[in-house]
Amino acid sequence: MSAQNQIRRKTVRDIAKAKGGEPLVCLTAYDATVAHILDPHCDILLVGDSVGMVVHGLPSTVGVTIEMMILHGQAVMRGASQAFVVVDMPFGSYETNADQAFLNAARIMQETGCQAVKIESGAYAATQIRHMVERGIPVMGHVGLRPQATNVDGGFRAKGRTDEEWTRAIEEAVAADEAGAFAIVVEGVAPDLADKITATVSCPTIGIGASANCDGQILVTNDMLGMTDWVPKFVKKNADLKTEIETAAKLYAEEVKSRAFPGAAQTYKLRKTAKS
Ligand code: KIV
């Protein structure tokens, strides 16, 4: 393929330009096959640390490691050619100080080739964001319901019930924005709080369980495809892959047991030749 025919991968400038315009389409991806299918439809593919729960069966994202994120980030980069790929920094890999954040983010970017990292950004994280951005690492923030902080919150609880929750979410978003985040995920907040954040910050907001007025939307792909029994209220299942997979597996089991599989179409027709 000539350089002219190559598909151009989206850049951080394309994402930043979306503020106030057509909503950004974002989904999570964890492997090359699914990334390849989603790629033409998405502005951003997030290798979310939700991989720990939906792929590895962990009870929360707290047990996810940098090595897991790198492995899945590499796979997604092999499958996607035009989407802007962001890899989540897992719990414990960026909170200590700016140097820890930069060194781990640099490793993730070097080993995966991704375009940016995401951190769950409490107000304290402005220092880390500024430090990374100044050193060449685009950073996406994440405010509101922060899955890595659910042990402090006592579970996955939507935010926006009290003045204090409003103030904190807005302060976190402003801190990330002023520190140079190129976009901010706003998760699990009241729609009017999400709208206030979108109107306040200069970078695009990406909503999940937030508001249709955000500058983009993201969902965990496995939830959107209906692969799991339970999904949060904010998920709209656009497919029922769990039933599809169950039906296909049941048919396979029946045909193996009855010896209907493999049939003539699935077996080789080879003629034996005389030895030379
Ligand atoms: O890990 C993840 O999938 C995320 C999205 C839910 C935004 O952070």
PDB file of C-alpha atoms and ligand atoms in Angstrom:
ATOM      1  CA  MET A   1       0.000   0.000   0.000  1.00  0.00           C
ATOM      2  CA  SER A   2       1.405   3.418  -0.923  1.00  0.00           C
ATOM      3  CA  ALA A   3       1.756   6.078   1.751  1.00  0.00           C
ATOM      4  CA  GLN A   4      -1.026   8.081   0.018  1.00  0.00           C
ATOM      5  CA  ASN A   5      -3.511   5.200   0.302  1.00  0.00           C
ATOM      6  CA  GLN A   6      -2.835   4.539   3.947  1.00  0.00           C
ATOM      7  CA  ILE A   7      -5.713   5.205   6.318  1.00  0.00           C
ATOM      8  CA  ARG A   8      -4.835   8.134   8.569  1.00  0.00           C
ATOM      9  CA  ARG A   9      -5.118   7.397  12.247  1.00  0.00           C
ATOM     10  CA  LYS A  10      -7.039  10.032  14.216  1.00  0.00           C
ATOM     11  CA  THR A  11      -4.922  12.314  16.351  1.00  0.00           C
ATOM     12  CA  VAL A  12      -5.402  14.201  19.574  1.00  0.00           C
ATOM     13  CA  ARG A  13      -6.159  17.292  17.472  1.00  0.00           C
ATOM     14  CA  ASP A  14      -9.124  15.542  15.811  1.00  0.00           C
ATOM     15  CA  ILE A  15     -10.471  14.652  19.249  1.00  0.00           C
ATOM     16  CA  ALA A  16      -9.982  18.157  20.674  1.00  0.00           C
ATOM     17  CA  LYS A  17     -11.731  19.710  17.632  1.00  0.00           C
ATOM     18  CA  ALA A  18     -14.916  17.771  18.472  1.00  0.00           C
ATOM     19  CA  LYS A  19     -15.734  20.053  21.426  1.00  0.00           C
ATOM     20  CA  GLY A  20     -19.299  21.304  20.883  1.00  0.00           C
ATOM     21  CA  GLY A  21     -19.580  19.526  17.520  1.00  0.00           C
ATOM     22  CA  GLU A  22     -20.736  16.116  16.316  1.00  0.00           C
ATOM     23  CA  PRO A  23     -20.498  13.664  19.249  1.00  0.00           C
ATOM     24  CA  LEU A  24     -17.399  11.477  19.453  1.00  0.00           C
ATOM     25  CA  VAL A  25     -18.124   7.759  19.130  1.00  0.00           C
ATOM     26  CA  CYS A  26     -16.082   5.749  21.629  1.00  0.00           C
ATOM     27  CA  LEU A  27     -16.144   2.108  22.722  1.00  0.00           C
ATOM     28  CA  THR A  28     -13.872  -0.156  24.704  1.00  0.00           C
ATOM     29  CA  ALA A  29     -11.821  -2.872  22.977  1.00  0.00           C
ATOM     30  CA  TYR A  30      -9.560  -5.526  24.422  1.00  0.00           C
ATOM     31  CA  ASP A  31      -8.495  -7.713  21.494  1.00  0.00           C
ATOM     32  CA  ALA A  32      -7.473  -7.405  17.842  1.00  0.00           C
ATOM     33  CA  THR A  33     -10.535  -9.108  16.320  1.00  0.00           C
ATOM     34  CA  VAL A  34     -13.107  -6.886  18.011  1.00  0.00           C
ATOM     35  CA  ALA A  35     -10.927  -3.777  17.584  1.00  0.00           C
ATOM     36  CA  HIS A  36     -10.833  -4.464  13.820  1.00  0.00           C
ATOM     37  CA  ILE A  37     -14.653  -4.727  13.679  1.00  0.00           C
ATOM     38  CA  LEU A  38     -15.235  -1.572  15.768  1.00  0.00           C
ATOM     39  CA  ASP A  39     -12.467   0.528  14.206  1.00  0.00           C
ATOM     40  CA  PRO A  40     -14.373   2.006  11.202  1.00  0.00           C
ATOM     41  CA  HIS A  41     -17.207   3.145  13.478  1.00  0.00           C
ATOM     42  CA  CYS A  42     -15.253   4.716  16.314  1.00  0.00           C
ATOM     43  CA  ASP A  43     -13.299   7.911  16.896  1.00  0.00           C
ATOM     44  CA  ILE A  44     -11.728   6.473  20.054  1.00  0.00           C
ATOM     45  CA  LEU A  45     -11.101   2.888  21.132  1.00  0.00           C
ATOM     46  CA  LEU A  46     -10.379   2.673  24.855  1.00  0.00           C
ATOM     47  CA  VAL A  47      -8.457  -0.292  26.171  1.00  0.00           C
ATOM     48  CA  GLY A  48     -10.292   0.087  29.467  1.00  0.00           C
ATOM     49  CA  ASP A  49      -9.231  -1.510  32.712  1.00  0.00           C
ATOM     50  CA  SER A  50     -12.800  -2.873  32.624  1.00  0.00           C
ATOM     51  CA  VAL A  51     -10.908  -5.683  30.823  1.00  0.00           C
ATOM     52  CA  GLY A  52     -10.238  -7.042  34.318  1.00  0.00           C
ATOM     53  CA  MET A  53     -13.945  -7.557  34.933  1.00  0.00           C
ATOM     54  CA  VAL A  54     -15.350  -8.413  31.502  1.00  0.00           C
ATOM     55  CA  VAL A  55     -12.470 -10.533  30.159  1.00  0.00           C
ATOM     56  CA  HIS A  56     -10.563 -11.786  33.214  1.00  0.00           C
ATOM     57  CA  GLY A  57     -13.522 -12.249  35.570  1.00  0.00           C
ATOM     58  CA  LEU A  58     -12.142 -10.042  38.354  1.00  0.00           C
ATOM     59  CA  PRO A  59     -14.628  -8.562  40.856  1.00  0.00           C
ATOM     60  CA  SER A  60     -13.415  -4.996  40.193  1.00  0.00           C
ATOM     61  CA  THR A  61     -10.752  -3.115  38.234  1.00  0.00           C
ATOM     62  CA  VAL A  62      -8.456  -2.904  41.278  1.00  0.00           C
ATOM     63  CA  GLY A  63      -6.610  -6.145  40.434  1.00  0.00           C
ATOM     64  CA  VAL A  64      -5.657  -5.084  36.909  1.00  0.00           C
ATOM     65  CA  THR A  65      -1.900  -4.812  36.220  1.00  0.00           C
ATOM     66  CA  ILE A  66       0.223  -2.783  33.800  1.00  0.00           C
ATOM     67  CA  GLU A  67       1.236  -6.034  32.093  1.00  0.00           C
ATOM     68  CA  MET A  68      -2.438  -6.856  31.391  1.00  0.00           C
ATOM     69  CA  MET A  69      -3.029  -3.377  29.953  1.00  0.00           C
ATOM     70  CA  ILE A  70       0.053  -3.647  27.743  1.00  0.00           C
ATOM     71  CA  LEU A  71      -0.919  -7.080  26.401  1.00  0.00           C
ATOM     72  CA  HIS A  72      -4.452  -5.950  25.523  1.00  0.00           C
ATOM     73  CA  GLY A  73      -3.192  -2.577  24.237  1.00  0.00           C
ATOM     74  CA  GLN A  74      -0.840  -4.338  21.812  1.00  0.00           C
ATOM     75  CA  ALA A  75      -3.680  -6.528  20.526  1.00  0.00           C
ATOM     76  CA  VAL A  76      -6.013  -3.552  19.986  1.00  0.00           C
ATOM     77  CA  MET A  77      -3.280  -1.603  18.167  1.00  0.00           C
ATOM     78  CA  ARG A  78      -2.835  -4.570  15.787  1.00  0.00           C
ATOM     79  CA  GLY A  79      -6.585  -4.632  15.035  1.00  0.00           C
ATOM     80  CA  ALA A  80      -7.347  -0.899  14.710  1.00  0.00           C
ATOM     81  CA  SER A  81      -5.936   1.332  12.005  1.00  0.00           C
ATOM     82  CA  GLN A  82      -7.909   4.593  12.132  1.00  0.00           C
ATOM     83  CA  ALA A  83      -9.319   5.043  15.646  1.00  0.00           C
ATOM     84  CA  PHE A  84      -7.426   7.000  18.309  1.00  0.00           C
ATOM     85  CA  VAL A  85      -6.385   4.336  20.824  1.00  0.00           C
ATOM     86  CA  VAL A  86      -6.268   5.182  24.534  1.00  0.00           C
ATOM     87  CA  VAL A  87      -4.986   2.719  27.168  1.00  0.00           C
ATOM     88  CA  ASP A  88      -6.151   2.928  30.787  1.00  0.00           C
ATOM     89  CA  MET A  89      -3.497   3.242  33.485  1.00  0.00           C
ATOM     90  CA  PRO A  90      -4.422   0.654  36.129  1.00  0.00           C
ATOM     91  CA  PHE A  91      -4.936   1.254  39.845  1.00  0.00           C
ATOM     92  CA  GLY A  92      -1.629   1.876  41.623  1.00  0.00           C
ATOM     93  CA  SER A  93       0.344   2.839  38.502  1.00  0.00           C
ATOM     94  CA  TYR A  94       0.033   6.655  38.647  1.00  0.00           C
ATOM     95  CA  GLU A  95      -1.310   7.899  41.992  1.00  0.00           C
ATOM     96  CA  THR A  96       1.953   8.106  43.981  1.00  0.00           C
ATOM     97  CA  ASN A  97       3.570  11.010  42.179  1.00  0.00           C
ATOM     98  CA  ALA A  98       4.233  12.586  38.789  1.00  0.00           C
ATOM     99  CA  ASP A  99       7.396  10.556  38.100  1.00  0.00           C
ATOM    100  CA  GLN A 100       5.633   7.252  38.724  1.00  0.00           C
ATOM    101  CA  ALA A 101       2.820   8.328  36.404  1.00  0.00           C
ATOM    102  CA  PHE A 102       5.191   9.443  33.634  1.00  0.00           C
ATOM    103  CA  LEU A 103       7.405   6.336  33.760  1.00  0.00           C
ATOM    104  CA  ASN A 104       4.463   3.921  33.671  1.00  0.00           C
ATOM    105  CA  ALA A 105       2.624   5.893  30.979  1.00  0.00           C
ATOM    106  CA  ALA A 106       5.786   6.055  28.859  1.00  0.00           C
ATOM    107  CA  ARG A 107       6.194   2.277  29.184  1.00  0.00           C
ATOM    108  CA  ILE A 108       2.564   1.700  28.147  1.00  0.00           C
ATOM    109  CA  MET A 109       2.955   4.004  25.132  1.00  0.00           C
ATOM    110  CA  GLN A 110       6.312   2.529  24.059  1.00  0.00           C
ATOM    111  CA  GLU A 111       5.227  -1.094  24.387  1.00  0.00           C
ATOM    112  CA  THR A 112       1.762  -0.737  22.817  1.00  0.00           C
ATOM    113  CA  GLY A 113       2.155   2.152  20.351  1.00  0.00           C
ATOM    114  CA  CYS A 114      -1.111   3.654  21.674  1.00  0.00           C
ATOM    115  CA  GLN A 115      -1.798   7.387  21.244  1.00  0.00           C
ATOM    116  CA  ALA A 116      -2.739   8.314  24.815  1.00  0.00           C
ATOM    117  CA  VAL A 117      -3.408   7.083  28.336  1.00  0.00           C
ATOM    118  CA  LYS A 118      -6.368   7.587  30.669  1.00  0.00           C
ATOM    119  CA  ILE A 119      -6.254   8.055  34.434  1.00  0.00           C
ATOM    120  CA  GLU A 120      -9.085   8.290  36.932  1.00  0.00           C
ATOM    121  CA  SER A 121      -8.499  11.842  37.965  1.00  0.00           C
ATOM    122  CA  GLY A 122      -9.331  13.003  41.440  1.00  0.00           C
ATOM    123  CA  ALA A 123      -8.363  16.648  41.998  1.00  0.00           C
ATOM    124  CA  TYR A 124      -4.892  15.481  43.201  1.00  0.00           C
ATOM    125  CA  ALA A 125      -4.157  14.087  39.728  1.00  0.00           C
ATOM    126  CA  ALA A 126      -3.707  17.507  38.112  1.00  0.00           C
ATOM    127  CA  THR A 127       0.009  17.302  39.005  1.00  0.00           C
ATOM    128  CA  GLN A 128       0.356  13.968  37.220  1.00  0.00           C
ATOM    129  CA  ILE A 129      -1.611  15.126  34.168  1.00  0.00           C
ATOM    130  CA  ARG A 130       0.437  18.327  33.745  1.00  0.00           C
ATOM    131  CA  HIS A 131       3.714  16.435  34.194  1.00  0.00           C
ATOM    132  CA  MET A 132       2.799  13.820  31.564  1.00  0.00           C
ATOM    133  CA  VAL A 133       1.370  16.259  29.016  1.00  0.00           C
ATOM    134  CA  GLU A 134       4.423  18.535  29.273  1.00  0.00           C
ATOM    135  CA  ARG A 135       6.592  15.479  28.547  1.00  0.00           C
ATOM    136  CA  GLY A 136       4.677  14.339  25.459  1.00  0.00           C
ATOM    137  CA  ILE A 137       1.948  12.046  26.767  1.00  0.00           C
ATOM    138  CA  PRO A 138      -1.649  12.949  25.915  1.00  0.00           C
ATOM    139  CA  VAL A 139      -3.850  12.226  28.944  1.00  0.00           C
ATOM    140  CA  MET A 140      -7.582  11.620  29.188  1.00  0.00           C
ATOM    141  CA  GLY A 141      -9.161  12.310  32.587  1.00  0.00           C
ATOM    142  CA  HIS A 142     -12.036  10.399  34.224  1.00  0.00           C
ATOM    143  CA  VAL A 143     -14.338  11.986  36.806  1.00  0.00           C
ATOM    144  CA  GLY A 144     -17.621  11.267  38.590  1.00  0.00           C
ATOM    145  CA  LEU A 145     -18.015   7.563  39.350  1.00  0.00           C
ATOM    146  CA  ARG A 146     -14.426   6.313  39.426  1.00  0.00           C
ATOM    147  CA  PRO A 147     -14.397   2.475  39.328  1.00  0.00           C
ATOM    148  CA  GLN A 148     -10.876   2.315  40.847  1.00  0.00           C
ATOM    149  CA  ALA A 149     -12.223   4.203  43.904  1.00  0.00           C
ATOM    150  CA  THR A 150     -15.247   1.998  44.606  1.00  0.00           C
ATOM    151  CA  ASN A 151     -13.644   0.606  47.780  1.00  0.00           C
ATOM    152  CA  VAL A 152     -13.697   4.129  49.224  1.00  0.00           C
ATOM    153  CA  ASP A 153     -17.205   4.827  47.896  1.00  0.00           C
ATOM    154  CA  GLY A 154     -18.596   1.484  49.118  1.00  0.00           C
ATOM    155  CA  GLY A 155     -19.626   0.315  45.646  1.00  0.00           C
ATOM    156  CA  PHE A 156     -20.469   1.577  42.153  1.00  0.00           C
ATOM    157  CA  ARG A 157     -22.625   4.601  43.070  1.00  0.00           C
ATOM    158  CA  ALA A 158     -23.756   7.328  40.688  1.00  0.00           C
ATOM    159  CA  LYS A 159     -22.665  10.842  41.728  1.00  0.00           C
ATOM    160  CA  GLY A 160     -24.705  14.020  41.986  1.00  0.00           C
ATOM    161  CA  ARG A 161     -26.942  13.410  45.004  1.00  0.00           C
ATOM    162  CA  THR A 162     -25.415  16.113  47.203  1.00  0.00           C
ATOM    163  CA  ASP A 163     -23.889  19.588  46.818  1.00  0.00           C
ATOM    164  CA  GLU A 164     -20.590  18.075  47.889  1.00  0.00           C
ATOM    165  CA  GLU A 165     -20.695  15.479  45.071  1.00  0.00           C
ATOM    166  CA  TRP A 166     -21.515  18.220  42.556  1.00  0.00           C
ATOM    167  CA  THR A 167     -18.678  20.424  43.751  1.00  0.00           C
ATOM    168  CA  ARG A 168     -16.181  17.576  43.798  1.00  0.00           C
ATOM    169  CA  ALA A 169     -17.023  16.322  40.292  1.00  0.00           C
ATOM    170  CA  ILE A 170     -16.820  19.843  38.839  1.00  0.00           C
ATOM    171  CA  GLU A 171     -13.545  20.572  40.652  1.00  0.00           C
ATOM    172  CA  GLU A 172     -12.034  17.294  39.431  1.00  0.00           C
ATOM    173  CA  ALA A 173     -13.037  18.036  35.845  1.00  0.00           C
ATOM    174  CA  VAL A 174     -11.726  21.607  35.963  1.00  0.00           C
ATOM    175  CA  ALA A 175      -8.448  20.425  37.509  1.00  0.00           C
ATOM    176  CA  ALA A 176      -7.959  17.832  34.738  1.00  0.00           C
ATOM    177  CA  ASP A 177      -8.886  20.359  32.041  1.00  0.00           C
ATOM    178  CA  GLU A 178      -6.582  23.084  33.344  1.00  0.00           C
ATOM    179  CA  ALA A 179      -3.743  20.569  33.705  1.00  0.00           C
ATOM    180  CA  GLY A 180      -3.995  19.790  29.986  1.00  0.00           C
ATOM    181  CA  ALA A 181      -6.214  16.690  29.642  1.00  0.00           C
ATOM    182  CA  PHE A 182      -7.301  16.420  25.977  1.00  0.00           C
ATOM    183  CA  ALA A 183     -10.676  14.886  26.964  1.00  0.00           C
ATOM    184  CA  ILE A 184     -12.481  13.797  30.126  1.00  0.00           C
ATOM    185  CA  VAL A 185     -14.666  10.750  30.692  1.00  0.00           C
ATOM    186  CA  VAL A 186     -17.660  11.705  32.857  1.00  0.00           C
ATOM    187  CA  GLU A 187     -19.114   8.539  34.376  1.00  0.00           C
ATOM    188  CA  GLY A 188     -22.247   7.848  36.398  1.00  0.00           C
ATOM    189  CA  VAL A 189     -23.438  11.363  37.203  1.00  0.00           C
ATOM    190  CA  ALA A 190     -26.779  13.177  37.088  1.00  0.00           C
ATOM    191  CA  PRO A 191     -27.408  14.561  33.565  1.00  0.00           C
ATOM    192  CA  ASP A 192     -27.541  18.188  34.745  1.00  0.00           C
ATOM    193  CA  LEU A 193     -24.201  17.732  36.522  1.00  0.00           C
ATOM    194  CA  ALA A 194     -22.713  16.259  33.332  1.00  0.00           C
ATOM    195  CA  ASP A 195     -24.083  19.222  31.365  1.00  0.00           C
ATOM    196  CA  LYS A 196     -22.537  21.662  33.839  1.00  0.00           C
ATOM    197  CA  ILE A 197     -19.154  19.932  33.467  1.00  0.00           C
ATOM    198  CA  THR A 198     -19.420  19.943  29.653  1.00  0.00           C
ATOM    199  CA  ALA A 199     -20.244  23.656  29.684  1.00  0.00           C
ATOM    200  CA  THR A 200     -17.405  24.439  32.105  1.00  0.00           C
ATOM    201  CA  VAL A 201     -14.384  22.610  30.677  1.00  0.00           C
ATOM    202  CA  SER A 202     -12.619  23.495  27.439  1.00  0.00           C
ATOM    203  CA  CYS A 203     -11.882  19.910  26.352  1.00  0.00           C
ATOM    204  CA  PRO A 204     -14.449  17.376  25.084  1.00  0.00           C
ATOM    205  CA  THR A 205     -16.378  15.354  27.671  1.00  0.00           C
ATOM    206  CA  ILE A 206     -17.087  11.690  26.968  1.00  0.00           C
ATOM    207  CA  GLY A 207     -20.208  10.521  28.793  1.00  0.00           C
ATOM    208  CA  ILE A 208     -21.006   7.088  30.211  1.00  0.00           C
ATOM    209  CA  GLY A 209     -24.143   7.101  32.288  1.00  0.00           C
ATOM    210  CA  ALA A 210     -24.036  10.896  32.083  1.00  0.00           C
ATOM    211  CA  SER A 211     -25.882  12.992  29.469  1.00  0.00           C
ATOM    212  CA  ALA A 212     -26.627  12.996  25.733  1.00  0.00           C
ATOM    213  CA  ASN A 213     -25.200  16.543  25.714  1.00  0.00           C
ATOM    214  CA  CYS A 214     -21.646  15.345  26.397  1.00  0.00           C
ATOM    215  CA  ASP A 215     -19.201  15.838  23.513  1.00  0.00           C
ATOM    216  CA  GLY A 216     -19.060  12.060  23.021  1.00  0.00           C
ATOM    217  CA  GLN A 217     -20.309   8.783  24.435  1.00  0.00           C
ATOM    218  CA  ILE A 218     -18.557   5.596  25.504  1.00  0.00           C
ATOM    219  CA  LEU A 219     -19.771   2.172  26.635  1.00  0.00           C
ATOM    220  CA  VAL A 220     -18.109  -1.079  27.617  1.00  0.00           C
ATOM    221  CA  THR A 221     -18.469  -2.974  24.328  1.00  0.00           C
ATOM    222  CA  ASN A 222     -19.306  -6.321  25.962  1.00  0.00           C
ATOM    223  CA  ASP A 223     -22.244  -4.621  27.753  1.00  0.00           C
ATOM    224  CA  MET A 224     -23.466  -2.942  24.558  1.00  0.00           C
ATOM    225  CA  LEU A 225     -23.304  -6.286  22.721  1.00  0.00           C
ATOM    226  CA  GLY A 226     -25.375  -8.012  25.422  1.00  0.00           C
ATOM    227  CA  MET A 227     -22.680 -10.503  26.425  1.00  0.00           C
ATOM    228  CA  THR A 228     -23.325 -10.149  30.155  1.00  0.00           C
ATOM    229  CA  ASP A 229     -26.421 -10.883  32.247  1.00  0.00           C
ATOM    230  CA  TRP A 230     -26.287  -7.746  34.388  1.00  0.00           C
ATOM    231  CA  VAL A 231     -25.556  -4.319  32.947  1.00  0.00           C
ATOM    232  CA  PRO A 232     -25.695  -0.879  34.566  1.00  0.00           C
ATOM    233  CA  LYS A 233     -28.854   1.200  33.942  1.00  0.00           C
ATOM    234  CA  PHE A 234     -27.018   3.418  31.481  1.00  0.00           C
ATOM    235  CA  VAL A 235     -26.247   0.612  29.008  1.00  0.00           C
ATOM    236  CA  LYS A 236     -28.415   0.150  25.935  1.00  0.00           C
ATOM    237  CA  LYS A 237     -27.949  -3.412  24.667  1.00  0.00           C
ATOM    238  CA  ASN A 238     -27.804  -3.173  20.864  1.00  0.00           C
ATOM    239  CA  ALA A 239     -27.366  -6.936  20.453  1.00  0.00           C
ATOM    240  CA  ASP A 240     -27.926 -10.145  22.387  1.00  0.00           C
ATOM    241  CA  LEU A 241     -24.631 -11.929  21.782  1.00  0.00           C
ATOM    242  CA  LYS A 242     -24.992 -14.014  24.946  1.00  0.00           C
ATOM    243  CA  THR A 243     -28.077 -15.740  23.474  1.00  0.00           C
ATOM    244  CA  GLU A 244     -26.351 -16.012  20.066  1.00  0.00           C
ATOM    245  CA  ILE A 245     -23.313 -17.681  21.638  1.00  0.00           C
ATOM    246  CA  GLU A 246     -25.462 -19.996  23.771  1.00  0.00           C
ATOM    247  CA  THR A 247     -27.511 -21.059  20.727  1.00  0.00           C
ATOM    248  CA  ALA A 248     -24.373 -21.703  18.665  1.00  0.00           C
ATOM    249  CA  ALA A 249     -22.666 -23.652  21.480  1.00  0.00           C
ATOM    250  CA  LYS A 250     -25.817 -25.788  22.046  1.00  0.00           C
ATOM    251  CA  LEU A 251     -26.031 -26.632  18.321  1.00  0.00           C
ATOM    252  CA  TYR A 252     -22.317 -27.492  18.242  1.00  0.00           C
ATOM    253  CA  ALA A 253     -22.683 -29.796  21.270  1.00  0.00           C
ATOM    254  CA  GLU A 254     -25.702 -31.565  19.726  1.00  0.00           C
ATOM    255  CA  GLU A 255     -23.962 -32.088  16.396  1.00  0.00           C
ATOM    256  CA  VAL A 256     -20.758 -33.364  18.004  1.00  0.00           C
ATOM    257  CA  LYS A 257     -22.716 -35.856  20.115  1.00  0.00           C
ATOM    258  CA  SER A 258     -24.816 -37.081  17.158  1.00  0.00           C
ATOM    259  CA  ARG A 259     -21.710 -37.197  14.909  1.00  0.00           C
ATOM    260  CA  ALA A 260     -23.416 -34.813  12.455  1.00  0.00           C
ATOM    261  CA  PHE A 261     -20.277 -32.675  12.830  1.00  0.00           C
ATOM    262  CA  PRO A 262     -17.870 -32.709  11.114  1.00  0.00           C
ATOM    263  CA  GLY A 263     -19.822 -33.288   7.883  1.00  0.00           C
ATOM    264  CA  ALA A 264     -18.541 -33.756   4.339  1.00  0.00           C
ATOM    265  CA  ALA A 265     -18.117 -29.981   3.945  1.00  0.00           C
ATOM    266  CA  GLN A 266     -15.750 -29.820   6.917  1.00  0.00           C
ATOM    267  CA  THR A 267     -13.509 -32.788   6.075  1.00  0.00           C
ATOM    268  CA  TYR A 268     -10.608 -32.985   3.596  1.00  0.00           C
ATOM    269  CA  LYS A 269     -10.978 -34.947   0.371  1.00  0.00           C
ATOM    270  CA  LEU A 270      -7.406 -36.078  -0.164  1.00  0.00           C
ATOM    271  CA  ARG A 271      -6.346 -38.747  -2.607  1.00  0.00           C
ATOM    272  CA  LYS A 272      -3.452 -40.951  -1.578  1.00  0.00           C
ATOM    273  CA  THR A 273      -0.606 -40.805  -4.105  1.00  0.00           C
ATOM    274  CA  ALA A 274       2.036 -43.463  -4.611  1.00  0.00           C
ATOM    275  CA  LYS A 275       5.275 -42.779  -2.765  1.00  0.00           C
ATOM    276  CA  SER A 276       7.899 -41.205  -5.060  1.00  0.00           C
TER     277      SER A 276
HETATM  278  O1  KIV B   1     -12.369   0.859  31.923  1.00  0.00           O
HETATM  279  C1  KIV B   1     -13.281   1.295  31.191  1.00  0.00           C
HETATM  280  O2  KIV B   1     -13.869   0.574  30.377  1.00  0.00           O
HETATM  281  C2  KIV B   1     -13.642   2.691  31.327  1.00  0.00           C
HETATM  282  C3  KIV B   1     -14.872   3.142  30.623  1.00  0.00           C
HETATM  283  C4  KIV B   1     -16.043   2.634  31.327  1.00  0.00           C
HETATM  284  C5  KIV B   1     -14.898   4.604  30.436  1.00  0.00           C
HETATM  285  O3  KIV B   1     -12.988   3.423  32.001  1.00  0.00           O
END
